[in-house]
Coordinates of C-alpha atoms in Angstrom, one line a residue:
P1 CA -25.2 107.3 -121.7
W2 CA -21.7 105.9 -121.1
L3 CA -20.5 109.3 -119.8
V4 CA -23.3 109.1 -117.1
L5 CA -23.1 105.3 -116.4
S6 CA -19.3 105.0 -116.2
P7 CA -19.0 107.1 -113.0
I8 CA -22.0 105.5 -111.4
L9 CA -20.8 101.9 -112.2
G10 CA -17.3 102.9 -111.0
F11 CA -18.7 104.2 -107.7
L12 CA -20.7 101.0 -107.1
F13 CA -17.8 98.8 -107.8
L14 CA -15.6 100.7 -105.5
K15 CA -18.3 100.8 -102.8
D16 CA -19.1 97.1 -102.9
S17 CA -15.8 95.7 -104.2
E18 CA -15.2 93.6 -101.1
A19 CA -18.7 92.0 -101.4
F20 CA -18.1 91.3 -105.1
R21 CA -14.7 89.7 -104.3
R22 CA -16.1 87.4 -101.6
S23 CA -19.1 86.4 -103.8
A24 CA -16.8 85.6 -106.7
L25 CA -14.4 83.6 -104.5
A26 CA -17.3 81.7 -103.0
M27 CA -18.1 80.3 -106.4
L28 CA -14.6 78.9 -106.9
P29 CA -13.7 75.4 -105.5
R30 CA -11.7 75.5 -102.3
G31 CA -8.0 75.0 -102.5
R32 CA -5.5 76.1 -105.0
I33 CA -8.0 77.6 -107.5
R34 CA -9.6 79.8 -104.8
W35 CA -6.2 80.9 -103.7
R36 CA -5.3 81.8 -107.3
G37 CA -8.6 83.6 -107.6
D38 CA -7.8 85.7 -104.5
E39 CA -4.4 86.5 -105.9
F40 CA -6.0 87.5 -109.2
F41 CA -8.4 89.9 -107.5
Q42 CA -5.6 91.5 -105.5
D43 CA -3.6 92.0 -108.6
V44 CA -6.6 93.6 -110.4
N45 CA -7.2 95.9 -107.4
S46 CA -3.5 96.9 -107.3
T47 CA -3.4 97.5 -111.1
L48 CA -6.6 99.6 -111.2
A49 CA -5.3 101.6 -108.2
A50 CA -2.1 102.3 -110.0
Y51 CA -4.1 103.4 -113.0
I52 CA -6.1 105.9 -111.0
R53 CA -2.9 107.3 -109.4
A54 CA -1.4 107.6 -112.9
Q55 CA -4.6 109.3 -114.2
L56 CA -4.5 111.8 -111.3
T57 CA -0.8 112.5 -112.0
A58 CA -1.7 113.2 -115.7
C59 CA -4.6 115.5 -114.6
L60 CA -2.3 117.5 -112.2
L61 CA 0.3 117.8 -115.0
I62 CA -2.3 119.1 -117.5
G63 CA -3.7 121.5 -114.9
A64 CA -0.2 122.9 -114.1
I65 CA 0.8 123.3 -117.8
S66 CA -2.5 124.8 -118.7
S67 CA -2.4 127.4 -115.8
L68 CA 1.2 128.4 -116.8
G69 CA 0.4 128.6 -120.5
F70 CA -2.8 130.6 -120.0
A71 CA -0.9 133.0 -117.7
L72 CA 1.9 133.5 -120.2
I73 CA -0.6 134.1 -123.0
G74 CA -2.4 136.7 -121.0
L75 CA -5.8 135.1 -120.5
P76 CA -7.9 136.3 -117.5
S77 CA -8.2 133.8 -114.6
P78 CA -5.6 131.4 -115.8
L79 CA -5.6 129.4 -112.5
V80 CA -9.3 128.8 -112.8
L81 CA -9.0 127.6 -116.4
G82 CA -6.0 125.4 -115.4
I83 CA -8.0 123.7 -112.6
M84 CA -10.9 123.2 -115.0
S85 CA -8.5 121.6 -117.5
G86 CA -7.1 119.2 -114.9
M87 CA -10.5 118.2 -113.6
L88 CA -12.0 117.7 -117.1
E89 CA -9.0 115.6 -118.2
F90 CA -10.8 112.7 -116.5
V91 CA -13.4 112.8 -119.3
P92 CA -11.7 111.7 -122.5
L93 CA -12.3 113.8 -125.7
V94 CA -15.3 115.7 -124.3
G95 CA -13.3 117.3 -121.4
P96 CA -10.4 118.7 -123.4
L97 CA -12.8 119.8 -126.1
T98 CA -14.9 121.7 -123.6
V99 CA -11.8 123.5 -122.2
A100 CA -10.6 124.4 -125.6
I101 CA -14.0 125.9 -126.6
L102 CA -14.2 127.9 -123.3
A103 CA -10.5 129.1 -123.6
V104 CA -10.8 130.2 -127.2
L105 CA -14.1 132.0 -126.6
L106 CA -12.6 133.8 -123.6
A107 CA -9.5 134.8 -125.6
L108 CA -11.8 136.0 -128.5
L109 CA -13.9 138.2 -126.1
H110 CA -10.8 139.4 -124.2
S111 CA -8.4 140.3 -127.0
G112 CA -9.7 139.3 -130.4
W113 CA -8.7 136.7 -133.0
V114 CA -4.9 136.9 -132.5
M115 CA -5.1 135.6 -128.9
A116 CA -7.8 133.1 -129.8
L117 CA -5.5 131.6 -132.4
V118 CA -2.5 131.6 -130.0
V119 CA -4.6 129.8 -127.4
L120 CA -5.8 127.3 -130.0
A121 CA -2.2 126.6 -131.1
F122 CA -1.1 126.2 -127.5
L123 CA -3.9 123.7 -126.7
G124 CA -3.2 121.8 -129.9
V125 CA 0.5 121.4 -129.2
M126 CA -0.2 120.5 -125.5
R127 CA -2.7 117.9 -126.6
L128 CA -0.3 116.3 -129.0
V129 CA 2.5 116.2 -126.5
Q130 CA 0.2 115.0 -123.7
D131 CA -1.5 112.3 -125.7
Y132 CA 1.5 110.8 -127.5
M133 CA 4.4 111.5 -125.1
F134 CA 3.5 112.2 -121.5
Y135 CA 0.3 110.3 -121.0
P136 CA 1.5 106.9 -122.4
R137 CA 4.6 107.0 -120.3
I138 CA 2.8 108.0 -117.1
I139 CA 0.1 105.3 -117.5
G140 CA 2.6 102.7 -118.8
V141 CA 4.8 103.1 -115.7
G142 CA 1.8 102.9 -113.4
I143 CA 0.4 99.7 -114.9
H144 CA 3.6 98.3 -116.4
L145 CA 2.6 98.7 -120.1
H146 CA 4.8 99.9 -122.9
P147 CA 3.8 103.4 -124.1
L148 CA 3.1 102.1 -127.6
A149 CA 0.7 99.5 -126.1
V150 CA -1.1 102.4 -124.3
I151 CA -1.5 104.4 -127.5
L152 CA -2.7 101.4 -129.5
A153 CA -5.2 100.4 -126.8
I154 CA -6.7 104.0 -126.8
L155 CA -6.9 104.0 -130.6
A156 CA -8.5 100.6 -130.7
G157 CA -11.0 101.6 -127.9
A158 CA -11.9 104.8 -129.9
E159 CA -12.6 102.7 -133.0
I160 CA -14.6 100.1 -131.2
A161 CA -16.7 102.1 -128.7
G162 CA -16.0 105.8 -129.3
V163 CA -15.7 107.9 -126.1
A164 CA -16.6 105.0 -123.9
G165 CA -13.8 103.0 -125.6
I166 CA -11.2 105.7 -124.9
F167 CA -12.3 105.8 -121.3
L168 CA -12.3 102.0 -120.7
A169 CA -9.4 101.0 -123.0
I170 CA -6.6 101.2 -120.5
P171 CA -8.4 99.5 -117.6
V172 CA -9.5 96.7 -119.9
I173 CA -6.1 96.1 -121.3
A174 CA -4.6 96.2 -117.8
I175 CA -7.1 93.6 -116.6
I176 CA -6.3 91.4 -119.6
T177 CA -2.6 91.7 -118.8
V178 CA -3.2 90.7 -115.2
T179 CA -5.4 87.8 -116.3
Y180 CA -2.7 86.6 -118.7
R181 CA 0.0 86.8 -116.1
N182 CA -2.1 84.9 -113.5
W183 CA -3.0 82.2 -116.0
L184 CA 0.7 81.7 -116.8
E185 CA 1.5 81.5 -113.1
H186 CA -1.3 79.0 -112.6
R187 CA 0.2 76.8 -115.3
G188 CA 3.7 77.3 -113.9
S189 CA 4.9 78.9 -117.1
E190 CA 6.6 82.2 -117.7
T191 CA 5.6 83.0 -121.3
I192 CA 3.0 81.9 -123.8
A193 CA 5.8 80.3 -125.8
E194 CA 6.5 77.9 -122.9
V195 CA 2.8 77.0 -122.9
F196 CA 2.9 76.1 -126.6
E197 CA 6.2 74.3 -126.1
A198 CA 4.7 72.2 -123.3
A199 CA 1.8 71.3 -125.4
V200 CA 4.0 70.2 -128.3
V201 CA 6.2 68.1 -125.9
E202 CA 3.1 66.5 -124.4
A203 CA 1.8 65.6 -127.8
E204 CA 5.1 64.1 -128.8
A205 CA 5.3 62.1 -125.6
K206 CA 1.8 60.7 -126.3
A207 CA 2.8 59.8 -129.8
E208 CA 5.9 58.0 -128.5
Q209 CA 3.7 55.9 -126.2
R210 CA 2.2 54.1 -129.3
V211 CA 3.2 50.4 -129.4
R212 CA 5.3 49.5 -132.4
P213 CA 6.0 46.0 -133.7
T214 CA 9.5 44.6 -133.1
T215 CA 11.2 41.3 -133.7
T216 CA 10.1 40.1 -130.3
T217 CA 6.4 41.0 -130.7
T218 CA 4.2 38.0 -130.0
P219 CA 0.7 37.3 -131.4
S220 CA -0.8 38.1 -128.0
D221 CA 1.0 41.4 -127.9
M222 CA -0.4 42.3 -131.3
E223 CA -3.8 41.2 -130.3
R224 CA -3.8 43.6 -127.3
A225 CA -2.3 46.5 -129.2
R226 CA -3.9 46.2 -132.7
P227 CA -6.8 43.7 -132.6
D228 CA -8.1 45.2 -135.9
L229 CA -5.1 43.7 -137.7
L230 CA -6.3 40.2 -136.7
T231 CA -9.9 40.8 -137.5
G232 CA -9.2 42.5 -140.9
E233 CA -10.9 45.8 -139.9
L234 CA -7.6 47.7 -140.3
K235 CA -8.8 50.7 -138.2
L236 CA -6.4 53.6 -137.5
P237 CA -5.1 53.4 -134.0
K238 CA -6.5 56.0 -131.5
I239 CA -4.0 58.5 -130.1
N240 CA -5.0 59.7 -126.6

């Protein structure tokens, strides 16, 4: 069902994206938070657009390599098969598998087992090079992710949700990255380490605000700071 629903949902989001954005912004309080929300939606839009452009680039690359490879091998209608390879590259796993089955069957009917094995070897090598070298770099440059992060995201998506996970892994990790960056900007920090450091410094500052007894502490000072010591309750002081 995800193979059918994903294009439909994508079309609806693209068609009504401006209405969704305005509705979401209307739910945020006016001022800095709404401004930050608008910046967030613009960043998400730019990132997803970059992902689509990178995906189109990968499809064109696969189409060109497939057409050239099929022509060199001697398959009939290599251009048609190459165009089909590029178009079906949008559909993860199912698209390349469909092209492989069609190409191998065509080679088997055209010239026998030898050409079929050559086609299968060519598609296997191309798939490995594309999936682990070209595609992570193309997508990573488009959405500013390290190629290793792209590979790990796809593998994690495949384990969690199968074909749908492969299809949605990169957009999801891109949106998470944009969300993290906007959250840091909202806090005025550059890295998550600075967020933790600020929390530690704040906690230490609060701890230092505790009143400690000195040689000049009077009974009235002690009564205001630690009345439990005078009543005999001996409660632990509250740290705000």
